[in-house]
């Protein structure tokens, strides 16, 4: 290797040198022994009497692990311990789960009161408005939240975090200004929606700002603060729900006002706790403003596709059956969504590892990391879904008002749909890490097309079960397409036999709920299948536990 005039920098493994253009301080033995080098003093003739410690200027041979210095000592290598990616992933997951899952559980405990205060029609109407607003937030912000998540997490230091947040805020506020003008045409969604125009405008404005602030806080490393915010938001939301729904009886309007005020509390909490206002700098980030938009824009149609899958069920049920039937369907959907919620928390943590962790470049090590995490993840999701299928009947009957008794029989296909949603979300992190947002859009489009086709074909014949089956098949298709497509970027070695048996157990438990609901074999069959699932899934989960505990 040609010597550089500046010097060499030693790599982490102490066996290879690379040239650098950065100034490297050169010390002789007297300096390393604590003597200042002075021209008038001769350098000791026997510098080996002074213990050497490795620096960036000595040869690769000196720092070989098997080399000893003249005194017989092995030089200390001062290696930094390699980070345990599994442990970091577990820590982030736990931090997010404490805030988000705990807060969402509070909402689920409120379902009884929501169904009681809103009734079937009101509950279905609220669900439709919330789903429409979720889509509007993505469209108004041009899905810039995905850009925040990608570039604020980037570990190369290329993108200034102040620039990332400022760019997102500009897009968010500009989009809301345009939406305010267009909101006069909101009646196109239906007369029932039009009467809530101003509330929807505020819902979208506050919700979009809250999304940008919260995602930036999380992507900046404040994972625990982000988790605490989930509890703060939920507590405020529930308090306002009790006031507006339980005491004042404002029904649908009261529910929307509760969400808006809860998000406003979240914005204030995060802004001052994380000092987000210090990250506003309109001079920063101009050079990558277009790149953020280019990455984020494909997620807008992706969200539309997912929205079609989630909302088309309710709209078609309302049109072909009734608003009351849609209310029952939405109540049935609440509990399967628990699985997607738990998986979403994990996906957020895994996203941090996939984009900002150690295994970001294509390599066998990265393939191994993704494979081990995915196999443990699928095992846990299947086991959790089987556990939910075991208790869904008493759970739904206990936590919903009279009139929603049929809902539990609709849940099996919705739970399986949530399972495949989780798997598709996991593979979506690959697209985010590789900046392939267009691929995410295309795969979501395939599921949306399938969902619309099956909804129109099955709902008139099979009713709510047809809608649930359509949802399940749509998400399964998205997962299958993504699994094949992401092999270009990362190879995940799935144990097909185990995966098939796990899926079969969940499917058989669903059939028991649908066809044996009045039989004495109902619980014995469910328990037997649940135990089989536990035996199959437990090994992978335990293996992951050992990797997390490993130093």
Short mmCIF file of C-alpha atoms in Angstrom, two decimals:
data_model
loop_
_atom_site.label_atom_id
_atom_site.label_comp_id
_atom_site.label_asym_id
_atom_site.label_seq_id
_atom_site.Cartn_x
_atom_site.Cartn_y
_atom_site.Cartn_z
CA UNK A 1 0.00 0.00 0.00
CA UNK A 2 1.35 3.47 -0.93
CA UNK A 3 1.96 5.57 2.17
CA UNK A 4 -0.06 8.74 2.45
CA UNK A 5 1.60 11.98 3.51
CA UNK A 6 -1.00 12.42 6.22
CA UNK A 7 -1.03 8.97 7.77
CA UNK A 8 -3.04 5.80 8.14
CA UNK A 9 -6.22 5.08 10.07
CA UNK A 10 -6.63 1.70 11.64
CA UNK A 11 -9.96 -0.10 11.16
CA UNK A 12 -11.93 -1.74 13.94
CA UNK A 13 -10.52 -5.21 13.37
CA UNK A 14 -6.90 -3.96 13.83
CA UNK A 15 -5.68 -5.94 10.82
CA UNK A 16 -6.20 -3.60 7.90
CA UNK A 17 -5.21 -0.04 7.11
CA UNK A 18 -6.90 2.57 4.97
CA UNK A 19 -5.64 5.92 3.81
CA UNK A 20 -7.22 9.08 5.13
CA UNK A 21 -7.05 12.75 4.30
CA UNK A 22 -7.78 13.77 7.86
CA UNK A 23 -4.84 14.93 10.03
CA UNK A 24 -3.62 12.12 12.24
CA UNK A 25 -1.48 13.04 15.26
CA UNK A 26 1.88 11.27 15.23
CA UNK A 27 3.39 10.48 18.63
CA UNK A 28 6.74 8.93 19.40
CA UNK A 29 7.41 6.62 22.30
CA UNK A 30 8.41 9.35 24.70
CA UNK A 31 5.18 11.20 24.15
CA UNK A 32 3.17 8.07 24.72
CA UNK A 33 5.12 7.46 27.90
CA UNK A 34 4.12 10.85 29.20
CA UNK A 35 7.20 12.88 28.16
CA UNK A 36 6.79 15.99 26.06
CA UNK A 37 9.02 15.84 23.02
CA UNK A 38 11.63 18.57 23.11
CA UNK A 39 14.39 19.05 20.53
CA UNK A 40 17.01 19.61 23.22
CA UNK A 41 16.41 16.27 24.83
CA UNK A 42 17.48 13.04 23.19
CA UNK A 43 14.91 10.39 22.64
CA UNK A 44 15.53 7.40 24.94
CA UNK A 45 17.53 4.71 23.24
CA UNK A 46 15.31 1.94 24.54
CA UNK A 47 11.74 3.03 23.95
CA UNK A 48 10.59 -0.54 24.43
CA UNK A 49 10.83 0.07 28.17
CA UNK A 50 7.71 2.15 27.88
CA UNK A 51 4.50 0.28 27.47
CA UNK A 52 2.91 0.84 24.08
CA UNK A 53 -0.78 1.28 23.50
CA UNK A 54 -2.26 0.98 20.05
CA UNK A 55 -2.93 4.14 18.11
CA UNK A 56 -3.84 5.01 14.57
CA UNK A 57 -0.24 5.34 13.34
CA UNK A 58 1.28 1.99 14.15
CA UNK A 59 1.44 -0.92 11.78
CA UNK A 60 -1.11 -3.59 11.28
CA UNK A 61 1.35 -6.16 12.61
CA UNK A 62 1.65 -4.31 15.93
CA UNK A 63 -2.06 -4.58 16.43
CA UNK A 64 -2.52 -8.13 15.38
CA UNK A 65 -4.24 -9.99 18.20
CA UNK A 66 -1.38 -12.52 18.25
CA UNK A 67 1.44 -9.96 18.38
CA UNK A 68 3.23 -9.13 21.61
CA UNK A 69 5.42 -6.15 22.26
CA UNK A 70 9.07 -6.51 23.47
CA UNK A 71 7.94 -6.70 27.11
CA UNK A 72 5.74 -9.67 26.34
CA UNK A 73 2.49 -7.80 26.87
CA UNK A 74 -0.37 -8.06 24.46
CA UNK A 75 -1.40 -4.51 23.62
CA UNK A 76 -4.91 -3.66 24.75
CA UNK A 77 -7.12 -3.42 21.69
CA UNK A 78 -9.88 -1.26 23.22
CA UNK A 79 -12.51 -2.86 21.00
CA UNK A 80 -15.99 -1.39 21.30
CA UNK A 81 -18.41 -4.24 21.94
CA UNK A 82 -20.61 -4.95 18.96
CA UNK A 83 -24.15 -3.74 19.56
CA UNK A 84 -26.76 -6.42 20.11
CA UNK A 85 -29.31 -5.54 17.44
CA UNK A 86 -31.83 -7.95 18.93
CA UNK A 87 -31.55 -6.28 22.33
CA UNK A 88 -31.89 -2.80 20.82
CA UNK A 89 -34.94 -3.97 18.90
CA UNK A 90 -36.46 -5.40 22.07
CA UNK A 91 -35.80 -2.19 24.05
CA UNK A 92 -37.44 -0.01 21.41
CA UNK A 93 -40.39 -2.39 21.15
CA UNK A 94 -40.95 -2.39 24.91
CA UNK A 95 -40.69 1.40 25.10
CA UNK A 96 -43.22 1.87 22.33
CA UNK A 97 -45.50 -0.85 23.69
CA UNK A 98 -45.71 0.68 27.15
CA UNK A 99 -47.09 3.88 25.72
CA UNK A 100 -49.05 2.82 22.69
CA UNK A 101 -50.44 -0.58 23.59
CA UNK A 102 -51.34 0.46 27.11
CA UNK A 103 -53.08 3.57 25.82
CA UNK A 104 -54.97 1.65 23.14
CA UNK A 105 -56.14 -0.86 25.71
CA UNK A 106 -57.82 2.02 27.52
CA UNK A 107 -59.70 2.80 24.33
CA UNK A 108 -60.82 -0.83 24.03
CA UNK A 109 -62.18 -0.76 27.55
CA UNK A 110 -64.26 2.23 26.41
CA UNK A 111 -65.88 0.32 23.53
CA UNK A 112 -68.84 -0.64 25.70
CA UNK A 113 -69.53 3.03 26.42
CA UNK A 114 -68.99 4.05 22.80
CA UNK A 115 -71.49 1.48 21.57
CA UNK A 116 -73.89 2.51 24.35
CA UNK A 117 -73.59 6.29 23.80
CA UNK A 118 -73.45 6.21 19.99
CA UNK A 119 -75.66 3.21 19.17
CA UNK A 120 -75.28 1.07 16.05
CA UNK A 121 -75.87 3.88 13.56
CA UNK A 122 -73.69 6.41 15.36
CA UNK A 123 -70.87 3.91 15.88
CA UNK A 124 -70.84 3.04 12.19
CA UNK A 125 -70.95 6.74 11.20
CA UNK A 126 -68.06 7.62 13.49
CA UNK A 127 -65.99 4.76 12.05
CA UNK A 128 -66.58 6.02 8.52
CA UNK A 129 -65.64 9.62 9.44
CA UNK A 130 -62.45 8.54 11.23
CA UNK A 131 -61.40 6.37 8.27
CA UNK A 132 -62.09 9.20 5.78
CA UNK A 133 -60.10 11.66 7.92
CA UNK A 134 -57.19 9.22 8.14
CA UNK A 135 -57.08 9.14 4.35
CA UNK A 136 -57.40 12.93 4.11
CA UNK A 137 -54.46 13.42 6.49
CA UNK A 138 -52.26 11.29 4.23
CA UNK A 139 -53.40 13.18 1.14
CA UNK A 140 -53.12 16.66 2.69
CA UNK A 141 -49.60 16.00 3.99
CA UNK A 142 -48.56 14.09 0.84
CA UNK A 143 -47.58 11.30 3.25
CA UNK A 144 -44.61 13.39 4.36
CA UNK A 145 -44.61 11.47 7.64
CA UNK A 146 -43.00 8.56 5.79
CA UNK A 147 -40.29 10.97 4.65
CA UNK A 148 -39.71 12.03 8.26
CA UNK A 149 -39.45 8.41 9.29
CA UNK A 150 -36.93 7.64 6.54
CA UNK A 151 -34.60 10.64 6.57
CA UNK A 152 -34.63 11.60 10.26
CA UNK A 153 -33.55 8.02 11.02
CA UNK A 154 -30.78 8.00 8.40
CA UNK A 155 -27.54 7.25 10.23
CA UNK A 156 -25.16 8.62 7.60
CA UNK A 157 -25.63 12.20 8.80
CA UNK A 158 -26.36 13.34 5.26
CA UNK A 159 -29.72 14.87 6.10
CA UNK A 160 -30.02 17.64 8.67
CA UNK A 161 -32.79 16.81 11.13
CA UNK A 162 -33.86 20.44 11.31
CA UNK A 163 -34.25 20.38 7.55
CA UNK A 164 -36.28 17.18 7.70
CA UNK A 165 -38.77 18.62 10.20
CA UNK A 166 -39.01 22.04 8.55
CA UNK A 167 -39.66 20.49 5.14
CA UNK A 168 -42.39 18.33 6.61
CA UNK A 169 -43.98 21.28 8.41
CA UNK A 170 -44.04 23.35 5.20
CA UNK A 171 -45.77 20.54 3.30
CA UNK A 172 -48.22 19.97 6.16
CA UNK A 173 -49.34 23.60 6.52
CA UNK A 174 -49.48 24.20 2.76
CA UNK A 175 -51.58 21.10 2.25
CA UNK A 176 -54.03 22.10 4.97
CA UNK A 177 -54.47 25.55 3.38
CA UNK A 178 -55.42 23.90 0.10
CA UNK A 179 -57.71 21.44 1.89
CA UNK A 180 -59.61 24.25 3.60
CA UNK A 181 -60.59 25.60 0.17
CA UNK A 182 -61.49 22.17 -1.16
CA UNK A 183 -63.48 21.29 1.99
CA UNK A 184 -66.50 23.06 0.54
CA UNK A 185 -66.83 20.06 -1.78
CA UNK A 186 -66.75 17.56 1.08
CA UNK A 187 -70.43 16.87 0.53
CA UNK A 188 -69.36 14.57 -2.29
CA UNK A 189 -68.65 11.98 0.41
CA UNK A 190 -72.33 12.10 1.39
CA UNK A 191 -74.82 14.37 3.14
CA UNK A 192 -74.14 12.79 6.52
CA UNK A 193 -70.45 13.67 6.21
CA UNK A 194 -71.09 17.23 4.93
CA UNK A 195 -72.70 18.36 8.19
CA UNK A 196 -69.37 17.79 9.97
CA UNK A 197 -67.30 19.86 7.46
CA UNK A 198 -65.70 22.30 9.90
CA UNK A 199 -65.01 19.59 12.45
CA UNK A 200 -63.35 17.47 9.78
CA UNK A 201 -61.20 20.44 8.69
CA UNK A 202 -59.95 20.87 12.26
CA UNK A 203 -59.58 17.10 12.66
CA UNK A 204 -57.30 16.94 9.60
CA UNK A 205 -55.32 20.08 10.51
CA UNK A 206 -54.57 19.07 14.09
CA UNK A 207 -54.12 15.39 13.18
CA UNK A 208 -51.59 16.13 10.43
CA UNK A 209 -49.51 18.44 12.63
CA UNK A 210 -49.64 15.92 15.45
CA UNK A 211 -48.47 13.16 13.10
CA UNK A 212 -45.47 15.21 11.89
CA UNK A 213 -44.43 16.25 15.39
CA UNK A 214 -44.81 12.75 16.87
CA UNK A 215 -42.95 11.00 14.04
CA UNK A 216 -40.11 13.51 14.23
CA UNK A 217 -39.79 13.04 17.99
CA UNK A 218 -39.65 9.26 17.60
CA UNK A 219 -37.23 9.34 14.67
CA UNK A 220 -34.95 11.73 16.58
CA UNK A 221 -34.37 9.07 19.23
CA UNK A 222 -36.94 10.13 21.84
CA UNK A 223 -38.67 6.75 21.76
CA UNK A 224 -39.69 6.80 25.43
CA UNK A 225 -41.12 10.31 25.19
CA UNK A 226 -43.06 9.21 22.12
CA UNK A 227 -44.44 6.31 24.14
CA UNK A 228 -45.47 8.58 27.02
CA UNK A 229 -47.24 10.80 24.52
CA UNK A 230 -49.47 7.88 23.58
CA UNK A 231 -50.73 7.69 27.16
CA UNK A 232 -51.16 11.48 27.40
CA UNK A 233 -53.16 11.59 24.16
CA UNK A 234 -55.39 8.68 25.11
CA UNK A 235 -56.07 9.99 28.62
CA UNK A 236 -57.05 13.39 27.21
CA UNK A 237 -59.20 11.75 24.53
CA UNK A 238 -61.08 9.60 27.03
CA UNK A 239 -61.62 12.56 29.37
CA UNK A 240 -63.13 14.61 26.55
CA UNK A 241 -65.23 11.60 25.44
CA UNK A 242 -66.74 11.28 28.89
CA UNK A 243 -67.50 15.01 28.88
CA UNK A 244 -68.90 15.35 25.36
CA UNK A 245 -70.55 11.92 24.96
CA UNK A 246 -71.43 10.76 28.46
CA UNK A 247 -72.35 14.09 30.08
CA UNK A 248 -73.31 16.48 27.26
CA UNK A 249 -74.66 13.82 24.89
CA UNK A 250 -73.12 15.35 21.74
CA UNK A 251 -72.93 11.97 19.97
CA UNK A 252 -70.87 11.97 16.74
CA UNK A 253 -69.88 15.64 16.99
CA UNK A 254 -68.69 15.08 20.54
CA UNK A 255 -66.52 12.15 19.47
CA UNK A 256 -64.82 14.17 16.72
CA UNK A 257 -64.23 17.10 19.09
CA UNK A 258 -62.67 14.70 21.60
CA UNK A 259 -60.16 13.41 19.04
CA UNK A 260 -59.23 16.94 17.93
CA UNK A 261 -58.65 18.19 21.47
CA UNK A 262 -56.72 15.04 22.41
CA UNK A 263 -54.36 15.55 19.45
CA UNK A 264 -53.96 19.20 20.40
CA UNK A 265 -52.85 18.18 23.90
CA UNK A 266 -50.34 15.81 22.28
CA UNK A 267 -48.88 18.57 20.10
CA UNK A 268 -48.38 20.87 23.08
CA UNK A 269 -46.88 18.09 25.21
CA UNK A 270 -44.34 16.97 22.58
CA UNK A 271 -43.46 20.47 21.40
CA UNK A 272 -42.36 21.63 24.84
CA UNK A 273 -41.08 18.30 26.21
CA UNK A 274 -38.80 17.59 23.22
CA UNK A 275 -38.29 21.29 22.39
CA UNK A 276 -39.41 20.60 18.85
CA UNK A 277 -39.70 24.33 18.15
CA UNK A 278 -35.89 24.48 18.10
CA UNK A 279 -35.90 22.25 15.01
CA UNK A 280 -37.69 24.81 12.84
CA UNK A 281 -35.15 26.34 10.46
CA UNK A 282 -36.41 27.48 7.07
CA UNK A 283 -32.85 27.74 5.70
CA UNK A 284 -32.04 24.10 6.39
CA UNK A 285 -32.96 21.15 4.23
CA UNK A 286 -33.82 22.99 1.03
CA UNK A 287 -31.50 20.82 -1.05
CA UNK A 288 -33.30 17.57 -0.18
CA UNK A 289 -36.88 18.94 -0.08
CA UNK A 290 -37.58 17.41 -3.49
CA UNK A 291 -36.03 14.10 -2.49
CA UNK A 292 -38.28 13.85 0.57
CA UNK A 293 -41.33 14.54 -1.57
CA UNK A 294 -40.25 12.03 -4.22
CA UNK A 295 -39.91 9.35 -1.55
CA UNK A 296 -43.16 10.24 0.25
CA UNK A 297 -45.55 10.76 -2.67
CA UNK A 298 -45.94 7.07 -3.65
CA UNK A 299 -47.19 6.39 -0.13
CA UNK A 300 -50.27 8.54 -0.85
CA UNK A 301 -51.75 6.06 -3.36
CA UNK A 302 -50.52 3.27 -1.09
CA UNK A 303 -52.63 4.73 1.72
CA UNK A 304 -55.55 5.06 -0.69
CA UNK A 305 -55.26 1.35 -1.50
CA UNK A 306 -55.18 0.37 2.17
CA UNK A 307 -58.08 2.78 2.79
CA UNK A 308 -60.06 1.04 0.07
CA UNK A 309 -59.50 -2.28 1.79
CA UNK A 310 -60.46 -0.93 5.23
CA UNK A 311 -63.29 1.43 4.31
CA UNK A 312 -64.88 -0.13 1.23
CA UNK A 313 -66.19 -2.91 3.48
CA UNK A 314 -68.14 -0.44 5.60
CA UNK A 315 -69.41 1.63 2.68
CA UNK A 316 -70.60 -1.38 0.68
CA UNK A 317 -72.16 -2.99 3.76
CA UNK A 318 -74.02 0.27 4.45
CA UNK A 319 -75.20 0.49 0.83
CA UNK A 320 -76.10 -3.18 0.32
CA UNK A 321 -77.30 -3.96 3.86
CA UNK A 322 -77.71 -1.20 6.49
CA UNK A 323 -75.81 1.23 8.73
CA UNK A 324 -76.69 -0.98 11.71
CA UNK A 325 -75.00 -3.97 10.06
CA UNK A 326 -71.96 -1.81 9.43
CA UNK A 327 -71.95 -0.90 13.12
CA UNK A 328 -71.83 -4.61 14.02
CA UNK A 329 -69.05 -5.17 11.48
CA UNK A 330 -66.99 -2.26 12.83
CA UNK A 331 -67.39 -3.58 16.39
CA UNK A 332 -66.17 -6.98 15.20
CA UNK A 333 -63.18 -5.32 13.54
CA UNK A 334 -62.02 -3.59 16.75
CA UNK A 335 -60.58 -6.70 18.38
CA UNK A 336 -58.72 -8.19 15.38
CA UNK A 337 -57.19 -4.74 15.02
CA UNK A 338 -55.49 -5.38 18.39
CA UNK A 339 -53.12 -7.77 16.64
CA UNK A 340 -52.34 -5.22 13.94
CA UNK A 341 -51.81 -2.64 16.67
CA UNK A 342 -49.30 -4.82 18.52
CA UNK A 343 -47.54 -5.66 15.26
CA UNK A 344 -47.53 -1.99 14.27
CA UNK A 345 -45.65 -1.17 17.48
CA UNK A 346 -43.05 -3.81 16.66
CA UNK A 347 -42.84 -2.63 13.05
CA UNK A 348 -42.06 0.90 14.24
CA UNK A 349 -39.22 -0.46 16.37
CA UNK A 350 -37.97 -2.69 13.56
CA UNK A 351 -38.06 0.26 11.20
CA UNK A 352 -35.52 1.97 13.45
CA UNK A 353 -33.25 -1.09 13.18
CA UNK A 354 -33.76 -1.51 9.42
CA UNK A 355 -32.99 2.14 8.59
CA UNK A 356 -30.88 3.45 11.47
CA UNK A 357 -29.33 0.26 12.84
CA UNK A 358 -26.21 -1.75 12.07
CA UNK A 359 -27.69 -4.08 9.42
CA UNK A 360 -28.64 -1.55 6.76
CA UNK A 361 -26.43 -2.71 3.89
CA UNK A 362 -27.12 -5.90 1.85
CA UNK A 363 -25.05 -8.73 3.31
CA UNK A 364 -25.40 -12.31 4.60
CA UNK A 365 -25.47 -10.87 8.12
CA UNK A 366 -28.44 -8.69 7.21
CA UNK A 367 -30.26 -11.66 5.64
CA UNK A 368 -29.69 -13.65 8.82
CA UNK A 369 -30.97 -10.80 11.00
CA UNK A 370 -34.14 -10.37 8.94
CA UNK A 371 -34.72 -14.14 8.79
CA UNK A 372 -34.38 -14.70 12.52
CA UNK A 373 -36.57 -11.72 13.39
CA UNK A 374 -39.23 -12.61 10.81
CA UNK A 375 -39.50 -16.25 11.92
CA UNK A 376 -39.89 -15.24 15.57
CA UNK A 377 -42.28 -12.46 14.59
CA UNK A 378 -44.56 -14.72 12.55
CA UNK A 379 -44.60 -17.30 15.33
CA UNK A 380 -45.61 -14.71 17.90
CA UNK A 381 -48.32 -13.23 15.65
CA UNK A 382 -49.83 -16.64 14.90
CA UNK A 383 -49.80 -17.58 18.59
CA UNK A 384 -51.39 -14.24 19.55
CA UNK A 385 -54.08 -14.65 16.88
CA UNK A 386 -54.92 -18.15 18.15
CA UNK A 387 -55.12 -16.80 21.70
CA UNK A 388 -57.52 -14.07 20.55
CA UNK A 389 -59.65 -16.61 18.68
CA UNK A 390 -59.87 -18.65 21.89
CA UNK A 391 -61.32 -15.79 23.94
CA UNK A 392 -63.05 -13.66 21.29
CA UNK A 393 -66.57 -14.87 22.07
CA UNK A 394 -66.71 -13.98 25.79
CA UNK A 395 -64.58 -10.89 25.15
CA UNK A 396 -66.92 -9.39 22.56
CA UNK A 397 -70.09 -10.35 24.40
CA UNK A 398 -68.77 -8.76 27.58
CA UNK A 399 -67.41 -5.57 26.06
CA UNK A 400 -70.17 -4.56 23.65
CA UNK A 401 -73.70 -3.35 24.30
CA UNK A 402 -76.80 -5.51 23.55
CA UNK A 403 -77.41 -5.86 19.82
CA UNK A 404 -73.82 -6.70 18.90
CA UNK A 405 -73.97 -10.43 19.78
CA UNK A 406 -73.38 -11.64 16.21
CA UNK A 407 -70.13 -9.70 15.90
CA UNK A 408 -67.86 -12.43 17.32
CA UNK A 409 -68.81 -14.83 14.50
CA UNK A 410 -67.48 -12.33 11.95
CA UNK A 411 -64.05 -12.03 13.60
CA UNK A 412 -62.18 -15.20 12.40
CA UNK A 413 -61.45 -13.97 8.87
CA UNK A 414 -60.82 -10.46 10.18
CA UNK A 415 -58.23 -11.86 12.62
CA UNK A 416 -56.52 -13.81 9.83
CA UNK A 417 -56.59 -10.65 7.74
CA UNK A 418 -54.87 -8.79 10.56
CA UNK A 419 -52.22 -11.53 10.69
CA UNK A 420 -51.36 -11.04 7.02
CA UNK A 421 -51.49 -7.27 7.54
CA UNK A 422 -48.73 -7.67 10.12
CA UNK A 423 -46.57 -9.69 7.74
CA UNK A 424 -47.08 -7.18 4.94
CA UNK A 425 -46.12 -4.30 7.24
CA UNK A 426 -42.91 -6.09 8.20
CA UNK A 427 -41.88 -6.44 4.56
CA UNK A 428 -42.83 -2.80 4.04
CA UNK A 429 -39.83 -1.84 6.17
CA UNK A 430 -37.61 -3.32 3.46
CA UNK A 431 -39.10 -0.92 0.92
CA UNK A 432 -38.58 2.00 3.31
CA UNK A 433 -34.95 1.07 3.99
CA UNK A 434 -34.23 0.69 0.27
CA UNK A 435 -36.22 3.86 -0.64
CA UNK A 436 -38.51 1.79 -2.91
CA UNK A 437 -41.79 3.46 -2.02
CA UNK A 438 -43.18 2.86 -5.53
CA UNK A 439 -42.99 -0.90 -4.94
CA UNK A 440 -44.98 -0.47 -1.75
CA UNK A 441 -47.65 1.34 -3.76
CA UNK A 442 -47.85 -1.33 -6.47
CA UNK A 443 -48.19 -4.20 -4.01
CA UNK A 444 -50.92 -2.37 -2.08
CA UNK A 445 -52.79 -1.75 -5.36
CA UNK A 446 -53.02 -5.48 -6.01
CA UNK A 447 -54.70 -6.02 -2.64
CA UNK A 448 -57.10 -3.10 -3.09
CA UNK A 449 -58.24 -4.36 -6.49
CA UNK A 450 -58.86 -7.82 -5.08
CA UNK A 451 -60.77 -6.37 -2.12
CA UNK A 452 -63.16 -4.33 -4.27
CA UNK A 453 -63.82 -7.26 -6.57
CA UNK A 454 -64.58 -9.68 -3.73
CA UNK A 455 -66.66 -7.15 -1.75
CA UNK A 456 -69.04 -6.54 -4.63
CA UNK A 457 -69.22 -10.27 -5.34
CA UNK A 458 -69.53 -11.68 -1.81
CA UNK A 459 -71.33 -9.11 0.40
CA UNK A 460 -74.71 -9.44 -1.40
CA UNK A 461 -74.49 -13.23 -0.97
CA UNK A 462 -72.72 -13.86 2.34
CA UNK A 463 -73.22 -10.52 4.12
CA UNK A 464 -70.70 -9.65 6.82
CA UNK A 465 -68.83 -12.93 6.41
CA UNK A 466 -68.26 -12.09 2.75
CA UNK A 467 -66.74 -8.72 3.69
CA UNK A 468 -64.47 -10.36 6.28
CA UNK A 469 -63.31 -13.01 3.80
CA UNK A 470 -62.57 -10.34 1.17
CA UNK A 471 -60.41 -8.44 3.68
CA UNK A 472 -58.48 -11.58 4.61
CA UNK A 473 -57.73 -12.55 1.01
CA UNK A 474 -56.67 -8.99 0.10
CA UNK A 475 -54.06 -8.72 2.85
CA UNK A 476 -52.83 -12.26 2.16
CA UNK A 477 -52.26 -11.25 -1.47
CA UNK A 478 -50.30 -8.14 -0.47
CA UNK A 479 -48.07 -10.24 1.78
CA UNK A 480 -47.46 -12.86 -0.91
CA UNK A 481 -46.55 -10.28 -3.56
CA UNK A 482 -44.25 -8.37 -1.19
CA UNK A 483 -42.55 -11.53 0.00
CA UNK A 484 -41.62 -12.42 -3.56
CA UNK A 485 -40.65 -8.88 -4.55
CA UNK A 486 -38.43 -8.07 -1.53
CA UNK A 487 -36.16 -11.02 -2.32
CA UNK A 488 -34.33 -8.55 -4.60
CA UNK A 489 -33.16 -6.66 -1.50
CA UNK A 490 -33.06 -9.16 1.36
CA UNK A 491 -33.37 -12.94 1.49
CA UNK A 492 -35.66 -14.23 4.24
CA UNK A 493 -35.51 -17.99 4.76
CA UNK A 494 -39.01 -18.94 5.91
CA UNK A 495 -39.63 -22.41 7.31
CA UNK A 496 -42.53 -23.27 5.03
CA UNK A 497 -43.79 -26.37 6.87
CA UNK A 498 -43.96 -24.61 10.23
CA UNK A 499 -45.55 -21.55 8.67
CA UNK A 500 -48.21 -23.70 6.97
CA UNK A 501 -49.11 -25.57 10.18
CA UNK A 502 -49.36 -22.31 12.13
CA UNK A 503 -51.66 -20.82 9.52
CA UNK A 504 -53.71 -24.02 9.46
CA UNK A 505 -54.27 -23.92 13.24
CA UNK A 506 -55.60 -20.36 13.05
CA UNK A 507 -57.83 -21.21 10.08
CA UNK A 508 -59.28 -24.29 11.80
CA UNK A 509 -60.00 -22.28 14.97
CA UNK A 510 -61.87 -19.77 12.79
CA UNK A 511 -63.96 -22.57 11.28
CA UNK A 512 -64.85 -23.81 14.77
CA UNK A 513 -66.10 -20.33 15.75
CA UNK A 514 -68.22 -20.00 12.60
CA UNK A 515 -69.68 -23.52 12.35
CA UNK A 516 -69.55 -24.93 15.92
CA UNK A 517 -70.69 -21.88 17.91
CA UNK A 518 -73.66 -23.77 19.40
CA UNK A 519 -71.86 -27.10 19.91
CA UNK A 520 -70.50 -28.64 23.09
CA UNK A 521 -67.24 -29.24 21.22
CA UNK A 522 -66.70 -25.50 20.76
CA UNK A 523 -64.18 -24.88 23.55
CA UNK A 524 -62.48 -28.34 23.56
CA UNK A 525 -61.64 -27.96 19.87
CA UNK A 526 -60.42 -24.39 20.31
CA UNK A 527 -58.25 -25.29 23.31
CA UNK A 528 -56.70 -28.29 21.52
CA UNK A 529 -55.80 -26.22 18.46
CA UNK A 530 -54.46 -23.41 20.64
CA UNK A 531 -52.13 -25.83 22.45
CA UNK A 532 -50.84 -27.21 19.15
CA UNK A 533 -50.14 -23.66 17.99
CA UNK A 534 -48.31 -22.91 21.24
CA UNK A 535 -46.05 -25.94 20.87
CA UNK A 536 -45.11 -24.97 17.32
CA UNK A 537 -44.66 -21.26 17.91
CA UNK A 538 -42.95 -21.42 21.30
CA UNK A 539 -39.56 -22.62 20.05
CA UNK A 540 -38.94 -19.68 17.71
CA UNK A 541 -40.04 -17.17 20.33
CA UNK A 542 -37.73 -18.76 22.93
CA UNK A 543 -34.81 -18.70 20.49
CA UNK A 544 -35.35 -15.00 19.95
CA UNK A 545 -35.44 -14.50 23.72
CA UNK A 546 -32.01 -16.12 24.02
CA UNK A 547 -30.61 -13.84 21.29
CA UNK A 548 -31.93 -10.80 23.13
CA UNK A 549 -30.37 -11.87 26.42
CA UNK A 550 -27.05 -12.71 24.77
CA UNK A 551 -24.39 -10.05 25.41
#
